CSV table of N, CA and C in Angstrom, one decimal:
chain,number,residue,atom,x,y,z
A,21,VAL,N,0.9,-1.2,0.0
A,21,VAL,CA,0.0,0.0,0.0
A,21,VAL,C,0.9,1.2,0.0
A,22,SER,N,0.6,2.1,-0.9
A,22,SER,CA,1.4,3.4,-1.0
A,22,SER,C,0.5,4.5,-0.5
A,23,VAL,N,1.2,5.6,-0.2
A,23,VAL,CA,0.5,6.9,0.1
A,23,VAL,C,-0.4,7.3,-1.0
A,24,GLU,N,0.0,7.1,-2.2
A,24,GLU,CA,-0.8,7.5,-3.4
A,24,GLU,C,-2.1,6.7,-3.5
A,25,GLN,N,-2.0,5.4,-3.1
A,25,GLN,CA,-3.2,4.6,-3.1
A,25,GLN,C,-4.3,5.0,-2.1
A,26,LEU,N,-3.9,5.8,-1.1
A,26,LEU,CA,-4.8,6.2,-0.1
A,26,LEU,C,-5.4,7.6,-0.4
A,27,GLU,N,-4.9,8.2,-1.5
A,27,GLU,CA,-5.4,9.5,-1.8
A,27,GLU,C,-6.2,9.6,-3.1
A,28,ASN,N,-6.7,10.7,-3.4
A,28,ASN,CA,-7.4,11.0,-4.7
A,28,ASN,C,-8.9,10.6,-4.7
A,29,GLY,N,-9.4,10.0,-3.6
A,29,GLY,CA,-10.8,9.8,-3.4
A,29,GLY,C,-11.7,9.1,-4.3
A,30,ALA,N,-11.2,7.9,-4.8
A,30,ALA,CA,-12.2,7.1,-5.6
A,30,ALA,C,-13.4,6.7,-4.8
A,31,ALA,N,-14.5,6.8,-5.3
A,31,ALA,CA,-15.8,6.7,-4.5
A,31,ALA,C,-16.0,5.2,-4.1
A,32,ARG,N,-16.4,5.0,-2.9
A,32,ARG,CA,-16.8,3.7,-2.4
A,32,ARG,C,-18.3,3.5,-2.8
A,33,LYS,N,-18.5,2.5,-3.6
A,33,LYS,CA,-19.9,2.3,-4.1
A,33,LYS,C,-20.5,1.1,-3.4
A,34,ASP,N,-19.8,0.3,-2.7
A,34,ASP,CA,-20.3,-0.9,-1.9
A,34,ASP,C,-21.2,-1.8,-2.8
A,35,ARG,N,-20.7,-2.0,-4.0
A,35,ARG,CA,-21.4,-2.9,-5.0
A,35,ARG,C,-20.8,-4.3,-4.8
A,36,PHE,N,-21.2,-5.0,-3.8
A,36,PHE,CA,-20.8,-6.4,-3.6
A,36,PHE,C,-21.3,-7.3,-4.7
A,37,ARG,N,-20.5,-8.2,-5.1
A,37,ARG,CA,-20.9,-9.1,-6.2
A,37,ARG,C,-20.0,-10.4,-6.2
A,38,ALA,N,-20.6,-11.4,-6.8
A,38,ALA,CA,-19.8,-12.6,-7.0
A,38,ALA,C,-18.7,-12.3,-8.0
A,39,ASP,N,-17.6,-13.0,-7.9
A,39,ASP,CA,-16.4,-12.8,-8.8
A,39,ASP,C,-16.8,-13.5,-10.1
A,40,PRO,N,-16.8,-12.7,-11.2
A,40,PRO,CA,-17.2,-13.3,-12.5
A,40,PRO,C,-16.2,-14.3,-13.1
A,41,LYS,N,-15.0,-14.3,-12.5
A,41,LYS,CA,-14.0,-15.2,-13.0
A,41,LYS,C,-14.1,-16.6,-12.4
A,42,LEU,N,-14.9,-16.8,-11.4
A,42,LEU,CA,-15.1,-18.0,-10.7
A,42,LEU,C,-16.4,-18.7,-11.1
A,43,PRO,N,-16.4,-20.0,-11.3
A,43,PRO,CA,-17.7,-20.6,-11.8
A,43,PRO,C,-18.7,-20.7,-10.7
A,44,ARG,N,-20.0,-20.6,-11.1
A,44,ARG,CA,-21.1,-20.8,-10.1
A,44,ARG,C,-21.0,-22.1,-9.4
A,45,GLY,N,-21.3,-22.2,-8.2
A,45,GLY,CA,-21.2,-23.4,-7.4
A,45,GLY,C,-19.9,-23.6,-6.8
A,46,ARG,N,-18.9,-22.8,-7.2
A,46,ARG,CA,-17.5,-22.8,-6.7
A,46,ARG,C,-17.1,-21.4,-6.2
A,47,ARG,N,-18.1,-20.6,-6.0
A,47,ARG,CA,-17.8,-19.2,-5.5
A,47,ARG,C,-18.9,-18.8,-4.5
A,48,ALA,N,-18.6,-17.8,-3.7
A,48,ALA,CA,-19.6,-17.3,-2.8
A,48,ALA,C,-20.6,-16.4,-3.7
A,49,GLU,N,-21.8,-16.4,-3.2
A,49,GLU,CA,-22.9,-15.6,-3.8
A,49,GLU,C,-23.5,-14.7,-2.8
A,50,LEU,N,-24.1,-13.6,-3.2
A,50,LEU,CA,-24.7,-12.7,-2.2
A,50,LEU,C,-25.7,-13.4,-1.3
A,51,ASP,N,-26.5,-14.3,-1.8
A,51,ASP,CA,-27.4,-15.0,-1.0
A,51,ASP,C,-26.8,-15.8,0.1
A,52,ASP,N,-25.5,-16.2,0.0
A,52,ASP,CA,-24.8,-17.0,1.1
A,52,ASP,C,-24.7,-16.1,2.3
A,53,TYR,N,-24.6,-14.8,2.2
A,53,TYR,CA,-24.5,-14.0,3.4
A,53,TYR,C,-25.8,-13.5,4.0
A,54,LYS,N,-26.9,-13.5,3.2
A,54,LYS,CA,-28.2,-13.0,3.7
A,54,LYS,C,-28.6,-13.8,4.9
A,55,ARG,N,-29.0,-13.0,5.9
A,55,ARG,CA,-29.5,-13.6,7.2
A,55,ARG,C,-28.5,-14.6,7.9
A,56,SER,N,-27.2,-14.5,7.5
A,56,SER,CA,-26.2,-15.4,8.1
A,56,SER,C,-25.7,-14.9,9.5
A,57,GLY,N,-25.9,-13.5,9.7
A,57,GLY,CA,-25.3,-12.9,10.9
A,57,GLY,C,-23.9,-12.5,10.7
A,58,TYR,N,-23.3,-12.7,9.5
A,58,TYR,CA,-22.0,-12.3,9.3
A,58,TYR,C,-21.9,-11.2,8.2
A,59,ASP,N,-20.9,-10.3,8.4
A,59,ASP,CA,-20.6,-9.3,7.4
A,59,ASP,C,-19.7,-9.9,6.3
A,60,ARG,N,-19.7,-9.2,5.2
A,60,ARG,CA,-18.8,-9.5,4.1
A,60,ARG,C,-17.5,-8.7,4.4
A,61,GLY,N,-16.6,-9.4,5.1
A,61,GLY,CA,-15.4,-8.7,5.5
A,61,GLY,C,-14.3,-8.7,4.4
A,62,HIS,N,-13.9,-7.4,4.0
A,62,HIS,CA,-12.9,-7.3,3.0
A,62,HIS,C,-11.6,-7.9,3.6
A,63,GLN,N,-10.8,-8.5,2.7
A,63,GLN,CA,-9.5,-8.9,3.0
A,63,GLN,C,-8.5,-7.9,2.5
A,64,ALA,N,-8.7,-7.4,1.3
A,64,ALA,CA,-7.9,-6.2,0.8
A,64,ALA,C,-8.9,-5.1,1.0
A,65,PRO,N,-8.7,-4.2,1.9
A,65,PRO,CA,-9.7,-3.1,2.2
A,65,PRO,C,-9.9,-2.2,1.0
A,66,ALA,N,-11.2,-1.8,0.9
A,66,ALA,CA,-11.5,-0.8,-0.2
A,66,ALA,C,-10.8,0.5,0.1
A,67,ALA,N,-10.7,0.9,1.3
A,67,ALA,CA,-10.1,2.2,1.6
A,67,ALA,C,-8.6,2.2,1.3
A,68,ASN,N,-8.0,1.1,1.0
A,68,ASN,CA,-6.6,1.1,0.6
A,68,ASN,C,-6.5,1.3,-0.9
A,69,GLN,N,-7.6,1.4,-1.6
A,69,GLN,CA,-7.5,1.6,-3.1
A,69,GLN,C,-8.3,2.8,-3.5
A,70,SER,N,-7.9,4.0,-3.0
A,70,SER,CA,-8.6,5.2,-3.3
A,70,SER,C,-8.2,5.9,-4.6
A,71,ARG,N,-7.0,5.4,-5.1
A,71,ARG,CA,-6.5,6.1,-6.3
A,71,ARG,C,-7.1,5.6,-7.6
A,72,ASP,N,-7.5,4.3,-7.7
A,72,ASP,CA,-8.0,3.7,-8.9
A,72,ASP,C,-9.4,3.2,-8.7
A,73,GLN,N,-10.3,3.7,-9.4
A,73,GLN,CA,-11.7,3.3,-9.2
A,73,GLN,C,-11.9,1.9,-9.5
A,74,ALA,N,-11.3,1.4,-10.6
A,74,ALA,CA,-11.5,0.0,-11.0
A,74,ALA,C,-10.9,-1.0,-9.9
A,75,LEU,N,-9.8,-0.6,-9.3
A,75,LEU,CA,-9.2,-1.5,-8.3
A,75,LEU,C,-10.1,-1.4,-7.0
A,76,LYS,N,-10.6,-0.3,-6.7
A,76,LYS,CA,-11.5,-0.2,-5.5
A,76,LYS,C,-12.8,-1.0,-5.8
A,77,ASP,N,-13.3,-0.9,-7.0
A,77,ASP,CA,-14.5,-1.7,-7.3
A,77,ASP,C,-14.3,-3.2,-7.2
A,78,GLU,N,-13.1,-3.6,-7.6
A,78,GLU,CA,-12.7,-5.1,-7.5
A,78,GLU,C,-12.6,-5.6,-6.1
A,79,THR,N,-12.4,-4.7,-5.1
A,79,THR,CA,-12.3,-5.1,-3.7
A,79,THR,C,-13.7,-5.6,-3.2
A,80,PHE,N,-14.8,-5.3,-4.0
A,80,PHE,CA,-16.1,-5.7,-3.6
A,80,PHE,C,-16.5,-7.1,-4.2
A,81,TYR,N,-15.6,-7.8,-4.9
A,81,TYR,CA,-15.9,-9.1,-5.3
A,81,TYR,C,-15.9,-10.0,-4.1
A,82,LEU,N,-16.8,-10.9,-4.0
A,82,LEU,CA,-16.9,-11.8,-2.9
A,82,LEU,C,-15.7,-12.7,-2.7
A,83,SER,N,-14.9,-12.8,-3.7
A,83,SER,CA,-13.6,-13.6,-3.6
A,83,SER,C,-12.6,-12.9,-2.7
A,84,ASN,N,-12.9,-11.6,-2.4
A,84,ASN,CA,-12.1,-10.8,-1.5
A,84,ASN,C,-12.7,-10.7,-0.1
A,85,MET,N,-13.8,-11.4,0.1
A,85,MET,CA,-14.5,-11.4,1.4
A,85,MET,C,-14.4,-12.7,2.1
A,86,CYS,N,-14.5,-12.5,3.4
A,86,CYS,CA,-14.7,-13.7,4.3
A,86,CYS,C,-15.8,-13.3,5.3
A,87,PRO,N,-16.6,-14.3,5.7
A,87,PRO,CA,-17.6,-14.0,6.7
A,87,PRO,C,-17.0,-13.6,8.0
A,88,GLN,N,-17.3,-12.4,8.4
A,88,GLN,CA,-16.7,-11.8,9.6
A,88,GLN,C,-17.8,-11.3,10.6
A,89,SER,N,-17.6,-11.5,11.8
A,89,SER,CA,-18.5,-11.1,12.9
A,89,SER,C,-18.6,-9.6,12.7
A,90,PRO,N,-19.9,-9.0,12.7
A,90,PRO,CA,-20.0,-7.6,12.6
A,90,PRO,C,-19.3,-6.8,13.7
A,91,GLY,N,-19.2,-7.4,14.9
A,91,GLY,CA,-18.5,-6.7,16.0
A,91,GLY,C,-17.0,-6.7,15.8
A,92,LEU,N,-16.5,-7.5,15.0
A,92,LEU,CA,-15.0,-7.5,14.6
A,92,LEU,C,-14.9,-6.6,13.4
A,93,ASN,N,-15.6,-6.8,12.3
A,93,ASN,CA,-15.5,-6.1,11.1
A,93,ASN,C,-15.7,-4.6,11.2
A,94,GLN,N,-16.8,-4.2,11.9
A,94,GLN,CA,-17.2,-2.8,11.9
A,94,GLN,C,-16.5,-2.0,13.0
A,95,GLN,N,-15.8,-2.7,13.9
A,95,GLN,CA,-15.2,-2.0,15.0
A,95,GLN,C,-13.7,-2.3,15.1
A,96,ALA,N,-13.3,-3.4,15.8
A,96,ALA,CA,-11.9,-3.6,16.0
A,96,ALA,C,-11.0,-3.8,14.8
A,97,TRP,N,-11.5,-4.6,13.8
A,97,TRP,CA,-10.8,-4.8,12.6
A,97,TRP,C,-10.7,-3.5,11.8
A,98,ARG,N,-11.8,-2.8,11.8
A,98,ARG,CA,-11.8,-1.5,11.1
A,98,ARG,C,-10.7,-0.5,11.7
A,99,GLU,N,-10.6,-0.5,13.0
A,99,GLU,CA,-9.6,0.4,13.6
A,99,GLU,C,-8.2,-0.1,13.3
A,100,LEU,N,-8.0,-1.4,13.3
A,100,LEU,CA,-6.7,-2.0,12.9
A,100,LEU,C,-6.3,-1.6,11.5
A,101,GLU,N,-7.3,-1.6,10.6
A,101,GLU,CA,-7.0,-1.2,9.2
A,101,GLU,C,-6.7,0.3,9.2
A,102,GLU,N,-7.4,1.1,9.9
A,102,GLU,CA,-7.1,2.5,10.0
A,102,GLU,C,-5.7,2.8,10.6
A,103,LEU,N,-5.3,2.0,11.6
A,103,LEU,CA,-4.0,2.1,12.1
A,103,LEU,C,-2.9,1.8,11.1
A,104,THR,N,-3.1,0.8,10.3
A,104,THR,CA,-2.1,0.4,9.2
A,104,THR,C,-2.0,1.5,8.2
A,105,ARG,N,-3.2,2.2,7.9
A,105,ARG,CA,-3.1,3.3,6.9
A,105,ARG,C,-2.3,4.5,7.5
A,106,LYS,N,-2.3,4.7,8.8
A,106,LYS,CA,-1.5,5.7,9.4
A,106,LYS,C,0.0,5.3,9.3
A,107,TRP,N,0.3,4.0,9.4
A,107,TRP,CA,1.7,3.6,9.2
A,107,TRP,C,2.1,3.8,7.8
A,108,VAL,N,1.2,3.7,6.8
A,108,VAL,CA,1.6,4.0,5.4
A,108,VAL,C,2.0,5.5,5.3
A,109,LYS,N,1.3,6.3,5.9
A,109,LYS,CA,1.6,7.8,5.9
A,109,LYS,C,2.9,8.1,6.7
A,110,GLN,N,3.2,7.2,7.7
A,110,GLN,CA,4.4,7.4,8.5
A,110,GLN,C,5.6,6.9,7.8
A,111,PHE,N,5.5,5.7,7.2
A,111,PHE,CA,6.7,5.0,6.7
A,111,PHE,C,6.8,5.0,5.2
A,112,GLY,N,5.7,5.4,4.5
A,112,GLY,CA,5.7,5.3,3.0
A,112,GLY,C,5.1,3.9,2.7
A,113,THR,N,5.4,3.4,1.6
A,113,THR,CA,4.8,2.1,1.1
A,113,THR,C,5.0,1.0,2.2
A,114,THR,N,3.9,0.3,2.4
A,114,THR,CA,4.0,-0.9,3.3
A,114,THR,C,3.4,-2.1,2.5
A,115,TRP,N,3.7,-3.3,2.9
A,115,TRP,CA,3.1,-4.5,2.3
A,115,TRP,C,2.2,-5.0,3.4
A,116,GLN,N,1.0,-5.3,3.0
A,116,GLN,CA,0.0,-5.8,4.0
A,116,GLN,C,-0.6,-7.1,3.4
A,117,ILE,N,-0.5,-8.1,4.3
A,117,ILE,CA,-1.1,-9.4,3.9
A,117,ILE,C,-2.2,-9.7,5.0
A,118,THR,N,-3.4,-10.0,4.5
A,118,THR,CA,-4.5,-10.2,5.4
A,118,THR,C,-5.1,-11.5,5.0
A,119,GLY,N,-5.6,-12.3,5.9
A,119,GLY,CA,-6.3,-13.5,5.5
A,119,GLY,C,-7.0,-14.2,6.6
A,120,PRO,N,-7.8,-15.2,6.2
A,120,PRO,CA,-8.5,-16.0,7.2
A,120,PRO,C,-7.6,-17.1,7.9
A,121,LEU,N,-8.0,-17.5,9.0
A,121,LEU,CA,-7.2,-18.5,9.8
A,121,LEU,C,-8.2,-19.4,10.4
A,122,PHE,N,-8.0,-20.7,10.3
A,122,PHE,CA,-8.8,-21.7,10.9
A,122,PHE,C,-7.9,-22.3,12.0
A,123,TYR,N,-8.2,-22.0,13.2
A,123,TYR,CA,-7.3,-22.3,14.3
A,123,TYR,C,-8.1,-22.7,15.6
A,124,ASP,N,-7.6,-23.7,16.2
A,124,ASP,CA,-8.1,-24.1,17.5
A,124,ASP,C,-6.9,-24.3,18.5
A,125,PRO,N,-6.8,-23.4,19.5
A,125,PRO,CA,-5.7,-23.5,20.4
A,125,PRO,C,-5.5,-24.9,21.0
A,126,ALA,N,-6.5,-25.7,21.1
A,126,ALA,CA,-6.3,-27.0,21.7
A,126,ALA,C,-5.4,-27.9,20.8
A,127,GLU,N,-5.3,-27.5,19.5
A,127,GLU,CA,-4.5,-28.3,18.6
A,127,GLU,C,-3.0,-28.0,18.8
A,128,ASP,N,-2.7,-26.9,19.6
A,128,ASP,CA,-1.3,-26.6,19.9
A,128,ASP,C,-0.7,-27.5,21.0
A,129,ASP,N,-1.6,-28.2,21.7
A,129,ASP,CA,-1.1,-29.0,22.9
A,129,ASP,C,-1.4,-30.5,22.5
A,130,PRO,N,-0.3,-31.2,22.5
A,130,PRO,CA,-0.4,-32.7,22.2
A,130,PRO,C,-1.4,-33.4,23.1
A,131,GLU,N,-1.6,-32.9,24.3
A,131,GLU,CA,-2.6,-33.5,25.2
A,131,GLU,C,-4.0,-33.3,24.8
A,132,THR,N,-4.3,-32.2,24.1
A,132,THR,CA,-5.7,-31.9,23.7
A,132,THR,C,-5.9,-32.0,22.2
A,133,ALA,N,-4.9,-32.1,21.4
A,133,ALA,CA,-5.0,-32.1,20.0
A,133,ALA,C,-5.7,-33.4,19.5
A,134,ASP,N,-6.7,-33.2,18.7
A,134,ASP,CA,-7.4,-34.4,18.1
A,134,ASP,C,-7.4,-34.4,16.6
A,135,GLY,N,-6.8,-33.3,16.0
A,135,GLY,CA,-6.7,-33.2,14.6
A,135,GLY,C,-8.0,-32.8,13.9
A,136,VAL,N,-9.0,-32.4,14.7
A,136,VAL,CA,-10.3,-31.9,14.2
A,136,VAL,C,-10.5,-30.5,14.5
A,137,LEU,N,-10.9,-29.7,13.5
A,137,LEU,CA,-11.2,-28.3,13.7
A,137,LEU,C,-12.6,-28.1,13.3
A,138,GLU,N,-13.4,-27.7,14.3
A,138,GLU,CA,-14.8,-27.3,14.1
A,138,GLU,C,-14.9,-25.9,13.5
A,139,TYR,N,-15.7,-25.7,12.5
A,139,TYR,CA,-16.0,-24.4,12.0
A,139,TYR,C,-17.4,-24.3,11.4
A,140,THR,N,-17.9,-23.1,11.2
A,140,THR,CA,-19.2,-22.9,10.7
A,140,THR,C,-19.1,-22.6,9.2
A,141,ALA,N,-20.1,-23.0,8.4
A,141,ALA,CA,-20.2,-22.6,7.0
A,141,ALA,C,-21.6,-22.0,6.8
A,142,ILE,N,-21.7,-21.0,5.9
A,142,ILE,CA,-22.9,-20.3,5.6
A,142,ILE,C,-23.4,-20.4,4.2
A,143,GLY,N,-24.7,-20.4,4.0
A,143,GLY,CA,-25.3,-20.3,2.7
A,143,GLY,C,-25.3,-21.6,1.9
A,144,LYS,N,-25.9,-21.6,0.8
A,144,LYS,CA,-26.0,-22.7,-0.1
A,144,LYS,C,-24.7,-23.2,-0.6
A,145,ASN,N,-23.7,-22.3,-0.7
A,145,ASN,CA,-22.4,-22.6,-1.2
A,145,ASN,C,-21.4,-23.0,-0.1
A,146,ARG,N,-21.9,-23.0,1.1
A,146,ARG,CA,-21.2,-23.5,2.3
A,146,ARG,C,-19.9,-22.7,2.4
A,147,VAL,N,-20.0,-21.4,2.5
A,147,VAL,CA,-18.8,-20.5,2.6
A,147,VAL,C,-18.3,-20.7,4.0
A,148,ALA,N,-17.1,-21.1,4.2
A,148,ALA,CA,-16.5,-21.3,5.5
A,148,ALA,C,-16.2,-20.0,6.2
A,149,VAL,N,-16.6,-20.1,7.5
A,149,VAL,CA,-16.4,-18.9,8.4
A,149,VAL,C,-15.1,-19.1,9.2
A,150,PRO,N,-14.1,-18.3,8.9
A,150,PRO,CA,-12.8,-18.4,9.6
A,150,PRO,C,-13.0,-18.2,11.2
A,151,THR,N,-12.2,-18.9,11.9
A,151,THR,CA,-12.2,-18.8,13.4
A,151,THR,C,-11.5,-17.5,13.8
A,152,HIS,N,-10.5,-17.1,13.0
A,152,HIS,CA,-9.6,-16.0,13.3
A,152,HIS,C,-9.2,-15.3,11.9
A,153,PHE,N,-8.6,-14.2,12.1
A,153,PHE,CA,-8.1,-13.4,10.9
A,153,PHE,C,-6.7,-13.0,11.3
A,154,PHE,N,-5.8,-12.9,10.3
A,154,PHE,CA,-4.4,-12.4,10.5
A,154,PHE,C,-4.2,-11.2,9.6
A,155,LYS,N,-3.3,-10.3,10.1
A,155,LYS,CA,-2.8,-9.2,9.3
A,155,LYS,C,-1.3,-9.1,9.5
A,156,ILE,N,-0.6,-9.0,8.5
A,156,ILE,CA,0.9,-8.8,8.6
A,156,ILE,C,1.2,-7.5,7.9
A,157,VAL,N,2.0,-6.7,8.5
A,157,VAL,CA,2.4,-5.4,7.9
A,157,VAL,C,3.9,-5.4,7.9
A,158,VAL,N,4.5,-5.1,6.7
A,158,VAL,CA,5.9,-5.0,6.5
A,158,VAL,C,6.2,-3.6,6.0
A,159,ALA,N,7.2,-2.9,6.6
A,159,ALA,CA,7.6,-1.6,6.2
A,159,ALA,C,9.1,-1.4,6.3
A,160,ARG,N,9.6,-0.5,5.5
A,160,ARG,CA,11.0,-0.1,5.6
A,160,ARG,C,11.2,1.2,6.4
A,161,LYS,N,12.0,1.1,7.5
A,161,LYS,CA,12.2,2.3,8.3
A,161,LYS,C,13.1,3.2,7.5
A,162,GLY,N,13.2,4.5,8.0
A,162,GLY,CA,14.1,5.5,7.4
A,162,GLY,C,15.5,5.1,7.2
A,163,ASP,N,16.0,4.3,8.1
A,163,ASP,CA,17.4,3.8,8.0
A,163,ASP,C,17.6,2.7,7.1
A,164,GLY,N,16.6,2.3,6.4
A,164,GLY,CA,16.7,1.2,5.4
A,164,GLY,C,16.4,-0.2,6.0
A,165,ASP,N,16.3,-0.3,7.3
A,165,ASP,CA,16.0,-1.6,7.9
A,165,ASP,C,14.5,-1.9,7.7
A,166,TRP,N,14.2,-3.2,7.6
A,166,TRP,CA,12.9,-3.7,7.5
A,166,TRP,C,12.3,-3.9,8.9
A,167,GLN,N,11.0,-3.7,9.0
A,167,GLN,CA,10.3,-4.1,10.3
A,167,GLN,C,9.0,-4.7,9.8
A,168,ALA,N,8.5,-5.6,10.7
A,168,ALA,CA,7.3,-6.3,10.4
A,168,ALA,C,6.5,-6.6,11.7
A,169,ILE,N,5.2,-6.7,11.6
A,169,ILE,CA,4.4,-7.0,12.7
A,169,ILE,C,3.2,-7.9,12.2
A,170,GLY,N,2.8,-8.8,13.1
A,170,GLY,CA,1.7,-9.6,12.7
A,170,GLY,C,0.6,-9.6,13.8
A,171,PHE,N,-0.6,-9.6,13.4
A,171,PHE,CA,-1.8,-9.6,14.4
A,171,PHE,C,-2.7,-10.8,14.1
A,172,VAL,N,-3.2,-11.4,15.1
A,172,VAL,CA,-4.2,-12.4,14.9
A,172,VAL,C,-5.4,-12.1,15.9
A,173,MET,N,-6.6,-12.1,15.3
A,173,MET,CA,-7.8,-11.8,16.1
A,173,MET,C,-8.8,-12.8,15.8
A,174,GLU,N,-9.5,-13.3,16.9
A,174,GLU,CA,-10.6,-14.2,16.8
A,174,GLU,C,-11.7,-13.5,16.1
A,175,ASN,N,-12.5,-14.3,15.4
A,175,ASN,CA,-13.6,-13.8,14.6
A,175,ASN,C,-14.8,-13.6,15.6
A,176,ARG,N,-14.8,-12.6,16.4
A,176,ARG,CA,-15.8,-12.3,17.4
A,176,ARG,C,-15.8,-10.8,17.7
A,177,PRO,N,-16.8,-10.3,18.4
A,177,PRO,CA,-16.8,-8.9,18.8
A,177,PRO,C,-15.8,-8.7,19.9
A,178,TYR,N,-15.3,-7.4,20.0
A,178,TYR,CA,-14.4,-7.0,21.0
A,178,TYR,C,-14.9,-5.8,21.7
A,179,SER,N,-14.5,-5.6,22.9
A,179,SER,CA,-14.9,-4.4,23.6
A,179,SER,C,-13.8,-3.3,23.5
A,180,ARG,N,-14.2,-2.0,23.5
A,180,ARG,CA,-13.3,-0.9,23.5
A,180,ARG,C,-12.8,-0.7,24.9
A,181,PRO,N,-11.6,-0.2,25.1
A,181,PRO,CA,-10.6,0.2,24.0
A,181,PRO,C,-10.0,-1.1,23.5
A,182,PHE,N,-9.7,-1.1,22.2
A,182,PHE,CA,-9.0,-2.2,21.5
A,182,PHE,C,-7.6,-2.1,21.8
A,183,ARG,N,-7.1,-3.1,22.4
A,183,ARG,CA,-5.6,-3.2,22.8
A,183,ARG,C,-4.9,-4.1,21.8
A,184,PHE,N,-4.5,-3.6,20.6
A,184,PHE,CA,-4.0,-4.4,19.6
A,184,PHE,C,-2.7,-5.1,20.0
A,185,GLU,N,-2.0,-4.5,21.0
A,185,GLU,CA,-0.7,-5.2,21.4
A,185,GLU,C,-1.0,-6.6,21.9
A,186,GLU,N,-2.3,-6.8,22.4
A,186,GLU,CA,-2.6,-8.2,22.9
A,186,GLU,C,-2.8,-9.2,21.8
A,187,TYR,N,-2.9,-8.7,20.5
A,187,TYR,CA,-3.1,-9.6,19.4
A,187,TYR,C,-1.9,-9.8,18.5
A,188,ILE,N,-0.8,-9.2,18.9
A,188,ILE,CA,0.4,-9.4,18.2
A,188,ILE,C,0.9,-10.8,18.3
A,189,ARG,N,1.3,-11.4,17.1
A,189,ARG,CA,1.8,-12.7,17.0
A,189,ARG,C,3.0,-12.7,16.1
A,190,PRO,N,4.0,-13.5,16.4
A,190,PRO,CA,5.2,-13.6,15.5
A,190,PRO,C,4.7,-14.1,14.1
A,191,ILE,N,5.3,-13.6,13.1
A,191,ILE,CA,5.0,-14.0,11.7
A,191,ILE,C,5.2,-15.5,11.6
A,192,ASP,N,6.2,-16.1,12.2
A,192,ASP,CA,6.5,-17.5,12.2
A,192,ASP,C,5.3,-18.3,12.8
A,193,TRP,N,4.7,-17.7,13.8
A,193,TRP,CA,3.5,-18.4,14.4
A,193,TRP,C,2.3,-18.4,13.4
A,194,ILE,N,2.1,-17.3,12.7
A,194,ILE,CA,1.1,-17.3,11.7
A,194,ILE,C,1.4,-18.3,10.5
A,195,GLU,N,2.7,-18.3,10.1
A,195,GLU,CA,3.1,-19.2,9.0
A,195,GLU,C,2.8,-20.7,9.4
A,196,ARG,N,3.2,-21.1,10.7
A,196,ARG,CA,3.0,-22.5,11.1
A,196,ARG,C,1.5,-22.8,11.1
A,197,ARG,N,0.6,-21.9,11.4
A,197,ARG,CA,-0.8,-22.2,11.5
A,197,ARG,C,-1.6,-22.1,10.2
A,198,THR,N,-1.0,-21.3,9.3
A,198,THR,CA,-1.7,-21.2,8.0
A,198,THR,C,-1.1,-22.1,6.9
A,199,GLY,N,0.2,-22.6,7.1
A,199,GLY,CA,0.9,-23.4,6.1
A,199,GLY,C,1.4,-22.5,5.0
A,200,LEU,N,1.5,-21.2,5.2
A,200,LEU,CA,2.0,-20.3,4.2
A,200,LEU,C,3.3,-19.8,4.6
A,201,ASP,N,4.2,-19.5,3.7
A,201,ASP,CA,5.5,-18.9,4.0
A,201,ASP,C,5.5,-17.5,3.5
A,202,PHE,N,5.5,-16.6,4.4
A,202,PHE,CA,5.5,-15.1,4.1
A,202,PHE,C,6.9,-14.6,3.9
């Protein structure tokens, strides 16, 4: 995300829609979210694409969404996204990786691990509801050194004040639980 991407005010139209590049039956549809109790939570935030209207519009494809608790999406997660935009203005370009996480802390302990992870799915297309979400932010400091921080938050409402320091996790921790190498 660059400072330029946050400026110039491309309009937010909130035109959520199925991704036309994915076949029916293998993609989320608007009906999957209706009366589900979950928001369509952006993974790549629309507010990070203010420079280019086409890019902003593409953030409303359901392939960029995950079912998110309204109390997370509209409050704590929103504030975390706003914080990362402040970092863009402070450090310049940052790289941000956001995604769903299916995680059960019991699986970390050999005494309680059973290899089974329970999760919810919504709608006719059985859109999986993540148990958690992660966000990794990487930036280059003024002296040229890199710095990175990772956050993991459970997919549930949070009370104010949001103490984001409580949700910091090492990037290695996120990698081990997602199977991804950042």
